[in-house]
Short mmCIF file of C-alpha atoms in Angstrom, two decimals:
data_model
loop_
_atom_site.label_atom_id
_atom_site.label_comp_id
_atom_site.label_asym_id
_atom_site.label_seq_id
_atom_site.Cartn_x
_atom_site.Cartn_y
_atom_site.Cartn_z
CA MET N 1 -186.65 -33.79 -106.45
CA THR N 2 -183.29 -34.38 -107.38
CA THR N 3 -182.35 -37.85 -109.23
CA ASN N 4 -180.46 -38.51 -105.98
CA ASP N 5 -183.50 -38.90 -103.99
CA ILE N 6 -185.32 -40.45 -106.63
CA PHE N 7 -182.45 -43.30 -106.76
CA SER N 8 -182.66 -43.50 -102.65
CA LEU N 9 -186.34 -44.06 -103.49
CA PHE N 10 -185.83 -47.27 -105.98
CA GLN N 11 -183.05 -48.96 -104.29
CA GLY N 12 -182.95 -51.76 -107.18
CA ILE N 13 -181.91 -49.48 -110.15
CA SER N 14 -179.15 -47.33 -108.00
CA THR N 15 -177.60 -50.42 -106.67
CA LEU N 16 -177.83 -52.01 -110.55
CA LEU N 17 -176.34 -48.26 -111.35
CA SER N 18 -173.38 -48.12 -108.96
CA SER N 19 -172.60 -51.77 -108.92
CA GLU N 20 -169.05 -52.62 -111.71
CA PRO N 21 -170.24 -53.30 -114.92
CA ILE N 22 -169.67 -57.01 -114.69
CA ILE N 23 -171.89 -57.18 -111.49
CA MET N 24 -174.41 -55.00 -113.60
CA TYR N 25 -174.05 -57.07 -116.71
CA THR N 26 -174.30 -60.29 -114.75
CA ARG N 27 -177.26 -58.71 -112.12
CA ILE N 28 -179.17 -58.14 -115.92
CA GLY N 29 -178.19 -61.59 -117.46
CA LEU N 30 -179.56 -63.14 -114.21
CA MET N 31 -182.81 -61.70 -114.54
CA LEU N 32 -183.22 -62.44 -118.30
CA LEU N 33 -182.36 -66.34 -117.47
CA GLY N 34 -184.93 -66.09 -114.69
CA ILE N 35 -187.51 -65.22 -117.22
CA LEU N 36 -186.38 -67.33 -119.77
CA LEU N 37 -186.63 -70.54 -117.33
CA VAL N 38 -190.02 -69.78 -116.14
CA TYR N 39 -190.86 -69.65 -120.09
CA LEU N 40 -189.00 -72.88 -120.71
CA GLY N 41 -191.01 -74.41 -117.48
CA LYS N 42 -194.56 -73.13 -118.71
CA LYS N 43 -193.70 -74.67 -122.22
CA GLU N 44 -192.38 -77.58 -120.82
CA ILE N 45 -188.91 -77.90 -122.24
CA LEU N 46 -187.43 -77.65 -119.04
CA GLU N 47 -188.69 -79.18 -115.67
CA PRO N 48 -191.88 -76.68 -114.41
CA LEU N 49 -191.95 -78.31 -111.19
CA LEU N 50 -188.39 -76.81 -110.69
CA MET N 51 -187.83 -74.14 -112.65
CA ILE N 52 -190.69 -71.95 -112.50
CA PRO N 53 -189.72 -71.10 -108.85
CA MET N 54 -186.01 -71.43 -109.50
CA GLY N 55 -186.78 -68.63 -112.41
CA ILE N 56 -188.86 -66.19 -110.64
CA GLY N 57 -186.09 -66.41 -107.41
CA MET N 58 -183.41 -65.89 -109.79
CA SER N 59 -184.78 -62.67 -111.16
CA ALA N 60 -186.13 -61.55 -107.94
CA ILE N 61 -183.11 -61.82 -105.94
CA ASN N 62 -181.17 -59.72 -108.61
CA ALA N 63 -183.86 -57.04 -108.96
CA GLY N 64 -184.34 -56.73 -105.59
CA ILE N 65 -180.97 -55.88 -103.95
CA LEU N 66 -180.82 -52.65 -101.71
CA VAL N 67 -178.23 -50.29 -99.69
CA MET N 68 -178.50 -52.08 -96.19
CA PRO N 69 -177.97 -50.00 -92.72
CA ASN N 70 -174.56 -50.54 -92.98
CA GLN N 71 -174.28 -49.16 -96.36
CA GLN N 72 -172.87 -52.50 -98.37
CA GLN N 73 -175.44 -54.01 -100.67
CA GLY N 74 -177.51 -56.96 -99.75
CA ASN N 75 -181.09 -58.31 -100.16
CA LEU N 76 -184.06 -59.73 -97.68
CA PHE N 77 -183.96 -62.63 -99.10
CA LEU N 78 -181.37 -65.32 -97.72
CA ASP N 79 -177.29 -64.76 -96.52
CA PRO N 80 -175.96 -68.27 -97.89
CA LEU N 81 -172.13 -66.58 -95.82
CA VAL N 82 -173.50 -66.31 -92.70
CA SER N 83 -171.38 -68.63 -90.49
CA ASP N 84 -171.02 -66.13 -87.23
CA PRO N 85 -173.74 -67.49 -84.56
CA THR N 86 -174.98 -64.14 -83.33
CA GLU N 87 -175.12 -62.68 -87.08
CA LEU N 88 -176.83 -65.50 -87.96
CA ILE N 89 -180.03 -65.27 -85.26
CA ASN N 90 -180.18 -61.73 -86.35
CA ILE N 91 -180.61 -62.44 -89.96
CA LEU N 92 -182.92 -64.99 -89.12
CA GLN N 93 -185.72 -62.40 -88.21
CA ILE N 94 -184.80 -60.18 -90.97
CA ASN N 95 -184.27 -62.22 -94.27
CA PHE N 96 -187.78 -64.61 -95.33
CA LEU N 97 -186.06 -67.05 -96.67
CA GLN N 98 -183.07 -67.49 -94.13
CA PRO N 99 -184.66 -70.11 -91.65
CA ILE N 100 -186.10 -72.38 -94.84
CA TYR N 101 -182.06 -72.04 -96.13
CA THR N 102 -180.53 -72.62 -92.57
CA TYR N 103 -182.71 -75.16 -91.28
CA THR N 104 -183.20 -77.52 -94.53
CA PHE N 105 -180.55 -76.44 -97.25
CA SER N 106 -177.45 -76.18 -95.43
CA ASN N 107 -177.65 -79.26 -93.70
CA GLY N 108 -178.70 -81.55 -96.22
CA LEU N 109 -182.61 -81.90 -95.34
CA ILE N 110 -184.24 -80.88 -98.21
CA ALA N 111 -182.01 -83.31 -100.42
CA CYS N 112 -183.14 -85.82 -98.03
CA LEU N 113 -186.83 -84.90 -98.00
CA VAL N 114 -186.62 -85.05 -102.23
CA PHE N 115 -185.25 -88.39 -101.86
CA MET N 116 -187.45 -89.54 -99.56
CA GLY N 117 -190.30 -88.87 -102.35
CA ILE N 118 -188.26 -90.57 -104.58
CA GLY N 119 -187.91 -93.25 -102.73
CA VAL N 120 -191.85 -93.88 -102.22
CA LEU N 121 -192.64 -93.43 -105.94
CA LEU N 122 -189.79 -96.64 -107.12
CA ASP N 123 -190.87 -99.69 -107.60
CA VAL N 124 -187.98 -101.80 -106.61
CA GLY N 125 -189.59 -104.88 -108.06
CA PHE N 126 -188.03 -104.31 -111.71
CA LEU N 127 -184.46 -104.16 -110.01
CA LEU N 128 -185.42 -107.29 -107.87
CA ALA N 129 -186.66 -109.36 -111.40
CA ARG N 130 -183.22 -108.63 -113.16
CA PRO N 131 -180.51 -107.72 -109.98
CA TYR N 132 -177.55 -108.15 -111.65
CA LEU N 133 -177.81 -107.13 -115.26
CA SER N 134 -179.35 -103.67 -114.02
CA MET N 135 -176.12 -103.21 -111.57
CA PHE N 136 -174.25 -104.12 -114.46
CA LEU N 137 -175.72 -101.25 -116.74
CA ALA N 138 -175.75 -98.72 -113.94
CA LEU N 139 -172.40 -99.10 -113.28
CA CYS N 140 -171.26 -98.56 -117.06
CA ALA N 141 -173.70 -95.19 -116.82
CA GLU N 142 -171.69 -94.07 -113.99
CA LEU N 143 -169.02 -93.81 -116.63
CA GLY N 144 -168.86 -90.20 -116.51
CA THR N 145 -169.25 -89.74 -112.62
CA PHE N 146 -166.16 -91.12 -112.62
CA LEU N 147 -163.96 -89.88 -115.97
CA THR N 148 -164.93 -86.38 -115.53
CA ILE N 149 -162.47 -86.15 -112.01
CA PRO N 150 -159.49 -86.72 -114.19
CA ILE N 151 -160.80 -84.23 -116.91
CA ALA N 152 -162.44 -81.58 -113.61
CA MET N 153 -158.56 -81.99 -112.66
CA ALA N 154 -156.87 -81.20 -115.64
CA PHE N 155 -159.29 -78.14 -115.47
CA GLY N 156 -157.21 -77.03 -112.30
CA LEU N 157 -160.21 -78.16 -110.04
CA ASN N 158 -159.14 -79.78 -106.94
CA MET N 159 -160.59 -83.40 -106.15
CA LYS N 160 -163.01 -82.81 -103.60
CA ASP N 161 -164.90 -79.91 -106.21
CA SER N 162 -163.99 -82.46 -109.51
CA ALA N 163 -166.08 -84.73 -107.85
CA SER N 164 -168.99 -82.63 -107.05
CA ILE N 165 -169.40 -81.97 -110.30
CA ALA N 166 -168.88 -85.52 -111.74
CA MET N 167 -171.72 -86.50 -109.65
CA VAL N 168 -173.95 -84.19 -112.32
CA GLY N 169 -173.19 -87.46 -114.42
CA GLY N 170 -175.01 -89.48 -112.29
CA ALA N 171 -177.94 -87.50 -113.25
CA ASP N 172 -179.27 -87.27 -109.62
CA GLY N 173 -179.92 -83.66 -108.34
CA PRO N 174 -180.62 -84.44 -104.35
CA MET N 175 -177.07 -86.52 -105.07
CA VAL N 176 -175.12 -83.56 -106.40
CA LEU N 177 -176.35 -81.35 -103.55
CA PHE N 178 -175.48 -83.59 -100.73
CA THR N 179 -171.92 -84.53 -102.36
CA SER N 180 -171.01 -80.78 -103.15
CA LEU N 181 -172.62 -79.61 -99.93
CA THR N 182 -170.00 -81.62 -98.29
CA LEU N 183 -167.20 -81.56 -100.63
CA SER N 184 -167.45 -78.23 -102.32
CA LYS N 185 -168.92 -75.75 -99.41
CA ASP N 186 -167.66 -72.92 -101.98
CA LEU N 187 -168.98 -74.04 -105.08
CA PHE N 188 -172.06 -75.82 -103.98
CA VAL N 189 -174.24 -73.15 -105.07
CA PRO N 190 -172.83 -73.02 -109.18
CA ILE N 191 -172.90 -77.40 -109.57
CA THR N 192 -176.31 -77.79 -107.46
CA VAL N 193 -177.62 -74.67 -110.28
CA VAL N 194 -175.62 -76.47 -113.36
CA ALA N 195 -176.53 -79.94 -112.77
CA TYR N 196 -180.70 -78.71 -112.23
CA LEU N 197 -180.71 -77.27 -115.38
CA TYR N 198 -178.43 -79.78 -117.13
CA LEU N 199 -180.81 -82.81 -115.76
CA GLY N 200 -183.56 -80.75 -117.37
CA LEU N 201 -181.87 -81.51 -120.52
CA THR N 202 -181.72 -85.56 -120.69
CA TYR N 203 -185.06 -85.78 -121.93
CA GLY N 204 -184.49 -83.45 -124.97
CA GLY N 205 -180.71 -84.47 -125.59
CA TYR N 206 -180.57 -88.16 -124.99
CA PRO N 207 -182.86 -88.88 -127.66
CA TYR N 208 -180.20 -87.67 -130.35
CA LEU N 209 -177.23 -89.18 -128.70
CA ILE N 210 -179.30 -92.78 -129.30
CA LYS N 211 -179.93 -92.05 -132.68
CA LEU N 212 -176.01 -91.34 -133.04
CA LEU N 213 -174.50 -94.19 -131.77
CA VAL N 214 -177.18 -96.65 -132.00
CA PRO N 215 -178.05 -97.87 -135.58
CA ARG N 216 -182.25 -98.17 -136.60
CA LYS N 217 -181.56 -101.52 -137.08
CA LEU N 218 -180.45 -102.27 -133.47
CA ARG N 219 -182.69 -99.57 -131.78
CA GLY N 220 -186.09 -101.91 -132.74
CA ILE N 221 -184.91 -104.94 -131.05
CA ASN N 222 -187.24 -106.39 -128.65
CA PRO N 223 -185.74 -107.99 -125.69
CA VAL N 224 -186.45 -111.86 -125.45
CA ARG N 225 -187.10 -112.93 -122.33
CA LYS N 226 -186.50 -116.57 -121.61
CA LYS N 227 -189.49 -117.15 -119.58
CA GLU N 228 -192.34 -114.89 -117.70
CA THR N 229 -190.54 -112.88 -115.00
CA LYS N 230 -191.43 -114.20 -111.15
CA LYS N 231 -193.60 -111.48 -109.77
CA ILE N 232 -192.11 -109.80 -106.67
CA SER N 233 -193.81 -109.65 -103.72
CA ARG N 234 -194.45 -106.68 -101.21
CA GLY N 235 -192.61 -108.48 -98.79
CA GLU N 236 -189.53 -109.90 -100.61
CA LYS N 237 -189.10 -105.51 -101.72
CA LEU N 238 -189.32 -104.70 -97.82
CA ALA N 239 -186.89 -106.95 -97.12
CA PHE N 240 -184.52 -106.07 -99.72
CA ALA N 241 -184.79 -102.01 -98.94
CA VAL N 242 -184.37 -103.06 -95.21
CA LEU N 243 -181.30 -105.07 -95.63
CA SER N 244 -179.80 -102.54 -98.31
CA CYS N 245 -180.47 -99.59 -95.81
CA VAL N 246 -178.55 -101.55 -93.20
CA ILE N 247 -175.58 -102.69 -94.63
CA LEU N 248 -174.64 -99.53 -96.59
CA CYS N 249 -175.45 -97.91 -93.67
CA LEU N 250 -172.89 -99.40 -92.51
CA LEU N 251 -170.64 -99.03 -95.08
CA PHE N 252 -171.15 -95.26 -95.52
CA PRO N 253 -172.05 -93.91 -92.70
CA VAL N 254 -171.38 -90.18 -93.92
CA ALA N 255 -174.19 -90.87 -96.65
CA ALA N 256 -176.04 -92.21 -94.32
CA PRO N 257 -179.08 -90.09 -94.19
CA LEU N 258 -179.05 -90.33 -98.03
CA PHE N 259 -179.37 -94.53 -97.62
CA MET N 260 -182.18 -94.05 -94.96
CA SER N 261 -184.16 -91.96 -96.92
CA LEU N 262 -184.29 -93.52 -100.22
CA PHE N 263 -184.83 -96.75 -98.38
CA LEU N 264 -187.52 -95.96 -95.98
CA GLY N 265 -189.37 -94.02 -99.21
CA VAL N 266 -188.86 -97.73 -100.51
CA ALA N 267 -190.49 -99.32 -97.03
CA ILE N 268 -193.24 -96.93 -96.46
CA ARG N 269 -194.12 -98.24 -100.38
CA GLU N 270 -193.97 -101.88 -99.78
CA SER N 271 -195.75 -101.46 -96.25
CA GLY N 272 -198.86 -100.20 -97.64
CA LEU N 273 -198.97 -97.16 -95.55
CA LYS N 274 -201.39 -95.11 -97.40
CA HIS N 275 -201.56 -92.37 -95.69
CA LEU N 276 -197.65 -91.74 -95.31
CA ILE N 277 -197.65 -92.68 -98.93
CA ASP N 278 -199.62 -89.78 -99.45
CA PHE N 279 -197.97 -87.12 -97.43
CA ILE N 280 -194.52 -88.24 -98.76
CA ALA N 281 -195.30 -88.51 -102.12
CA GLY N 282 -197.55 -85.34 -102.37
CA PRO N 283 -196.91 -82.65 -99.91
CA LEU N 284 -193.91 -83.58 -98.36
CA LEU N 285 -192.21 -84.07 -102.35
CA TYR N 286 -193.51 -81.33 -103.76
CA GLY N 287 -193.14 -79.11 -101.01
CA SER N 288 -189.38 -80.02 -100.81
CA THR N 289 -188.93 -79.32 -104.75
CA PHE N 290 -190.57 -76.41 -104.78
CA PHE N 291 -188.60 -74.93 -101.59
CA LEU N 292 -185.83 -76.61 -103.50
CA GLY N 293 -186.16 -74.39 -107.05
CA LEU N 294 -187.10 -71.15 -105.08
CA LEU N 295 -183.87 -71.77 -103.17
CA LEU N 296 -181.23 -72.23 -105.97
CA GLY N 297 -182.65 -69.50 -107.36
CA THR N 298 -182.53 -67.08 -104.89
CA LEU N 299 -178.77 -68.51 -104.29
CA CYS N 300 -178.13 -67.28 -107.97
CA GLU N 301 -177.16 -63.65 -106.81
CA SER N 302 -174.91 -61.89 -108.84
CA HIS N 303 -171.93 -61.75 -106.50
CA LEU N 304 -172.70 -65.58 -105.41
CA ILE N 305 -172.87 -66.92 -109.15
CA LEU N 306 -169.54 -64.71 -110.48
CA ASN N 307 -167.27 -67.23 -110.32
CA PRO N 308 -164.91 -67.90 -112.67
CA GLN N 309 -164.93 -71.16 -112.57
CA ILE N 310 -168.97 -71.61 -113.83
CA LEU N 311 -167.74 -71.64 -117.54
CA ILE N 312 -165.27 -74.71 -116.40
CA LEU N 313 -168.23 -76.37 -114.31
CA LEU N 314 -170.54 -75.91 -117.49
CA VAL N 315 -168.47 -77.28 -119.75
CA LEU N 316 -167.65 -80.13 -116.92
CA GLY N 317 -171.31 -80.59 -116.03
CA ILE N 318 -172.33 -81.41 -120.11
CA ILE N 319 -169.34 -83.77 -120.75
CA SER N 320 -170.25 -85.83 -117.53
CA LEU N 321 -174.10 -86.18 -118.51
CA LEU N 322 -172.62 -86.91 -121.96
CA LEU N 323 -169.83 -89.73 -120.69
CA SER N 324 -172.66 -91.37 -118.76
CA GLY N 325 -174.97 -92.10 -121.51
CA ILE N 326 -172.30 -93.06 -123.74
CA GLY N 327 -171.50 -95.41 -121.00
CA GLY N 328 -174.94 -96.82 -120.72
CA ILE N 329 -175.20 -97.42 -124.30
CA MET N 330 -171.71 -99.21 -124.42
CA GLY N 331 -173.30 -101.67 -121.08
CA GLY N 332 -176.20 -102.08 -123.46
CA TYR N 333 -173.85 -102.73 -126.58
CA VAL N 334 -172.14 -105.13 -123.90
CA MET N 335 -175.36 -106.88 -123.22
CA TYR N 336 -176.58 -106.98 -126.91
CA PHE N 337 -173.10 -109.25 -127.22
CA ILE N 338 -173.62 -111.19 -124.91
CA THR N 339 -177.23 -112.26 -125.38
CA GLY N 340 -176.34 -112.95 -129.57
CA GLY N 341 -178.46 -110.01 -130.45
CA LYS N 342 -181.26 -110.38 -128.19
CA PHE N 343 -181.05 -107.57 -126.00
CA ASN N 344 -181.79 -103.80 -127.31
CA PRO N 345 -178.76 -101.56 -126.47
CA VAL N 346 -180.86 -98.46 -125.89
CA ILE N 347 -181.83 -99.98 -122.50
CA GLY N 348 -178.41 -99.13 -121.59
CA ILE N 349 -179.26 -94.94 -121.70
CA ALA N 350 -181.91 -95.70 -119.03
CA ALA N 351 -179.66 -96.99 -116.30
CA VAL N 352 -178.52 -92.65 -116.05
CA SER N 353 -180.54 -92.56 -112.65
CA CYS N 354 -182.46 -89.55 -113.98
CA VAL N 355 -186.11 -91.36 -112.43
CA PRO N 356 -188.12 -92.59 -114.70
CA THR N 357 -187.32 -89.75 -117.04
CA THR N 358 -183.76 -91.95 -118.91
CA ALA N 359 -186.47 -95.07 -119.08
CA LYS N 360 -189.16 -93.16 -121.28
CA VAL N 361 -186.30 -91.53 -123.44
CA ALA N 362 -185.51 -94.99 -124.10
CA GLN N 363 -188.68 -96.58 -124.21
CA LYS N 364 -189.96 -93.74 -126.79
CA ALA N 365 -186.97 -94.10 -128.46
CA VAL N 366 -187.36 -97.45 -129.27
CA HIS N 367 -191.20 -97.50 -130.00
CA GLU N 368 -190.30 -94.82 -133.26
CA ILE N 369 -188.99 -97.69 -134.44
CA ASN N 370 -190.86 -100.83 -133.96
CA PRO N 371 -193.96 -100.00 -132.21
CA ASP N 372 -194.38 -103.72 -130.40
CA ALA N 373 -190.99 -103.44 -128.69
CA LEU N 374 -191.54 -103.19 -124.98
CA ILE N 375 -188.52 -102.70 -123.42
CA LEU N 376 -189.94 -100.70 -120.19
CA PRO N 377 -189.17 -103.52 -117.84
CA GLU N 378 -185.34 -103.82 -118.50
CA ALA N 379 -185.13 -100.06 -118.46
CA MET N 380 -186.65 -99.22 -115.33
CA GLY N 381 -184.90 -102.33 -113.39
CA ALA N 382 -181.82 -99.97 -114.84
CA ASN N 383 -182.72 -96.75 -113.78
CA ILE N 384 -183.83 -98.01 -110.21
CA SER N 385 -180.11 -99.30 -109.95
CA GLY N 386 -178.92 -96.26 -111.03
CA VAL N 387 -180.24 -94.25 -108.33
CA ILE N 388 -178.88 -96.49 -106.13
CA THR N 389 -175.49 -97.09 -107.97
CA THR N 390 -175.53 -93.22 -107.87
CA ALA N 391 -175.72 -92.79 -103.82
CA ILE N 392 -173.09 -95.65 -103.18
CA ILE N 393 -170.81 -93.59 -105.49
CA ALA N 394 -171.88 -90.41 -103.41
CA GLY N 395 -171.30 -92.07 -100.14
CA ILE N 396 -168.23 -93.47 -101.95
CA TYR N 397 -166.65 -89.93 -102.79
CA ILE N 398 -167.41 -88.50 -99.00
CA THR N 399 -165.92 -90.87 -97.71
CA LEU N 400 -162.90 -91.95 -99.58
CA ILE N 401 -161.94 -88.59 -101.13
CA PRO N 402 -161.27 -86.38 -98.15
CA LEU N 403 -158.94 -90.00 -96.97
CA LEU N 404 -156.96 -89.62 -100.49
CA ASN N 405 -156.52 -86.19 -100.40
CA MET B 1 -151.56 -91.16 -113.78
CA LYS B 2 -152.11 -91.16 -109.88
CA ILE B 3 -155.74 -89.47 -110.23
CA LEU B 4 -156.37 -92.17 -112.62
CA LEU B 5 -155.81 -95.09 -110.30
CA GLN B 6 -157.70 -93.37 -108.22
CA VAL B 7 -160.63 -93.28 -109.70
CA LEU B 8 -159.56 -96.64 -111.06
CA TYR B 9 -159.83 -98.00 -107.16
CA MET B 10 -163.49 -95.99 -106.16
CA TYR B 11 -164.81 -97.18 -109.50
CA ALA B 12 -163.75 -101.07 -108.37
CA VAL B 13 -165.35 -100.13 -105.11
CA ALA B 14 -168.21 -98.90 -106.40
CA ALA B 15 -168.68 -101.68 -108.48
CA ALA B 16 -168.02 -104.39 -106.02
CA ILE B 17 -170.92 -102.74 -103.40
CA SER B 18 -173.22 -102.88 -106.27
CA PHE B 19 -172.70 -106.52 -107.31
CA PHE B 20 -172.90 -107.40 -103.86
CA VAL B 21 -176.42 -105.37 -103.53
CA ALA B 22 -177.08 -107.73 -106.50
CA PHE B 23 -175.96 -110.70 -105.01
CA LEU B 24 -177.84 -109.78 -101.61
CA ILE B 25 -180.80 -109.84 -103.68
CA LYS B 26 -180.16 -113.10 -105.18
CA ALA B 27 -179.41 -114.89 -102.28
CA LEU B 28 -182.46 -113.70 -100.74
CA PHE B 29 -184.45 -114.97 -103.41
CA VAL B 30 -182.97 -118.00 -103.08
CA PHE B 31 -183.45 -118.38 -99.05
CA ILE B 32 -187.23 -117.39 -99.74
CA LYS B 33 -187.65 -119.42 -103.03
CA ARG B 34 -186.29 -122.97 -101.00
CA ARG B 35 -188.83 -121.95 -97.89
CA GLU B 36 -191.79 -122.13 -100.53
CA GLN B 37 -190.84 -124.96 -101.62
CA ARG B 38 -190.58 -126.51 -98.40
CA LYS B 39 -193.72 -125.46 -97.77
CA ASN B 40 -195.05 -126.71 -100.80
CA MET B 41 -194.08 -130.07 -100.14
CA PHE B 42 -195.24 -129.93 -96.86
CA ALA B 43 -198.53 -128.58 -98.40
CA ARG B 44 -198.65 -131.63 -100.99
CA ILE B 45 -198.06 -134.56 -98.40
CA THR B 46 -200.19 -133.26 -95.87
CA GLU B 47 -202.96 -133.48 -98.40
CA GLU B 48 -202.47 -136.66 -99.94
CA LEU B 49 -202.26 -138.04 -96.30
CA SER B 50 -205.01 -136.07 -94.77
CA LEU B 51 -202.85 -134.91 -92.07
CA PRO B 52 -203.80 -132.23 -89.67
CA LYS B 53 -200.89 -129.30 -90.76
CA SER B 54 -200.16 -129.25 -86.72
CA TRP B 55 -197.78 -132.10 -86.97
CA PHE B 56 -194.98 -130.91 -89.12
CA SER B 57 -193.81 -129.13 -86.21
CA SER B 58 -192.09 -131.99 -85.08
CA SER B 59 -188.50 -131.93 -85.33
CA SER B 60 -188.17 -134.97 -87.07
CA VAL B 61 -190.33 -134.26 -89.85
CA GLU B 62 -188.28 -131.20 -90.15
CA SER B 63 -185.16 -133.73 -90.46
CA ILE B 64 -186.77 -135.56 -93.38
CA ILE B 65 -187.82 -132.35 -94.81
CA LYS B 66 -184.31 -131.31 -95.11
CA GLU B 67 -182.62 -134.37 -96.21
CA ALA B 68 -185.20 -135.18 -99.07
CA GLU B 69 -184.47 -131.68 -100.20
CA SER B 70 -180.86 -132.37 -100.47
CA LEU B 71 -181.99 -135.51 -102.86
CA GLY B 72 -183.35 -133.17 -105.47
CA LYS B 73 -187.40 -134.15 -106.58
CA GLU B 74 -186.74 -137.34 -106.11
CA GLY B 75 -186.84 -136.55 -102.47
CA GLU B 76 -190.61 -136.06 -102.41
CA ILE B 77 -191.38 -139.80 -102.77
CA PHE B 78 -188.54 -139.87 -99.78
CA ALA B 79 -190.18 -137.24 -97.87
CA ALA B 80 -193.50 -139.19 -98.20
CA ILE B 81 -192.51 -142.53 -97.59
CA SER B 82 -190.17 -140.94 -94.65
CA PHE B 83 -192.85 -138.98 -93.04
CA ALA B 84 -195.77 -141.92 -93.17
CA LEU B 85 -193.39 -144.23 -91.48
CA HIS B 86 -192.41 -141.66 -88.90
CA LEU B 87 -196.23 -141.24 -88.12
CA TYR B 88 -197.13 -145.18 -88.12
CA GLN B 89 -194.15 -145.57 -85.52
CA LYS B 90 -195.15 -142.21 -83.60
CA GLU B 91 -198.54 -143.70 -82.91
CA MET B 92 -196.76 -147.36 -81.68
CA HIS B 93 -195.56 -145.89 -78.62
CA ASP B 94 -197.60 -144.95 -75.78
CA ASN B 95 -195.77 -141.87 -74.65
CA GLU B 96 -198.04 -138.85 -74.65
CA ASN B 97 -196.99 -134.99 -75.37
CA LEU B 98 -198.69 -133.94 -73.00
CA ARG B 99 -200.51 -130.98 -74.47
CA ILE B 100 -203.75 -130.85 -73.35
CA THR B 101 -206.16 -130.14 -76.12
CA ILE B 102 -210.21 -128.90 -75.16
CA ASN B 103 -212.19 -128.79 -77.84
CA LYS B 104 -215.11 -126.93 -77.43
CA ALA B 105 -218.45 -129.25 -77.58
CA VAL B 106 -221.95 -128.55 -77.45
CA LYS B 107 -223.65 -129.31 -74.40
CA PRO B 108 -227.68 -129.51 -73.13
CA TYR B 109 -228.64 -127.08 -70.93
CA SER B 110 -227.74 -127.61 -67.27
CA PRO B 111 -229.20 -126.32 -63.92
CA TRP B 112 -226.38 -127.63 -61.87
CA SER B 113 -224.91 -124.74 -60.85
CA SER B 114 -227.23 -122.51 -61.30
CA LYS B 115 -228.21 -119.75 -58.46
CA ILE B 116 -231.77 -119.65 -59.18
CA TYR B 117 -231.64 -123.38 -57.48
CA SER B 118 -229.34 -122.35 -54.69
CA THR B 119 -231.01 -119.64 -53.22
CA THR B 120 -234.36 -119.61 -50.57
CA PRO B 121 -236.89 -117.71 -52.61
CA TRP B 122 -238.60 -114.79 -50.71
CA ARG B 123 -241.43 -115.57 -48.88
CA ARG B 124 -243.56 -112.95 -47.55
#
């Protein structure tokens, strides 16, 4: 048996060795990165629900490249670049993940399903108890979502791509996916991957930002509440969800699927439809997250991911998240001065809408200094407002940026 | 500079919409709170005057309560006096409201329409 025969038998190795050096090293690097993601997921340093399917998908797609009948390199997972209808019909019958990609990912359905699941888990009562305060903090925590646009344009990206990567500052994965799918079709894979990688880091990175920006003395402040907050009834929450959904859909029809999914989740939760709540918060949310992770992993194929802009996107993603965190804390400081020192500035960082991670990070940072301090009600209100403002900003970007161009 | 202005413009739009949503929430609460206050006022007056709740459906009572609300806390007293006067006047006139109410009454057994008395017994 000759060497050629062995290589034709093990095509994964032959395609690796016959590729250009840069492709070969990228494939090896991505295989190792996939394994690392599984490890970090297992250790719960990154979100395991997403990272384990993503890591395995990333390693498998880069290992399983073979020579197709047309003598070109390809895989049996999916091909995101197919657009010709006849070719798509053929490939739907060959690539095993192609149906899920075509029918759920490329049209944003999976992002909406995840968002519906988030809606079912959200208790808008925290937001309804302090609407102005929560919205103010959420707007401050969107600093990165806006300031990253001019920075990205200075790096040479166009306005649409800049807005897509700036959405990472909103710290909401489905929103980044939805915006980048609409605004920058060429870069949505690296942008979404960067977003999901960084979102996992908020839990590890933001505590250091809090320690850096908020002195120990201020971190221990227990917010003074004037009176016992009114209990928000389910009817009030339902009315809010329905009205907000209708108004926001009316304002931004382009982002209407996102708004509808979020508020439908909230409405189902508040209507007390137990079977639907169990279905959406269970199989639908976990199923969507699993396939989202798997598809994101399999989209990290060396030919697709090898983009000269990936490094810029990595830098911009971290800048965006950092600026949002700083903006949130600045909002917290504004409230601290307005209330005459009765407000804990750490609450501001919870307005970065990574539900409920940032709220938990804020509470944990405060608890370390003052075990009696309870900031979770304010933090959750800001956190949920963050989700709504991020959706509003996604709607603004999708609607206004094509017009501004 | 142009980009910064565009970003600022988008931020202003986002802020306007977010605060509009917050305002919507507040407006919703004010509406619900006023309804609750009115409901409580009705309930208190009904209890004090020992009246059935169905009496509050008349439009004149609605207008009394609205006026009472505009007067603030003192309005409750005003509403109670006005309502008592309204009821007194209502009792004075002869016009009926044409609503027939049939109360269920317990009746002893009566054979007046019984089938057994209207048929001829079978005889062989």
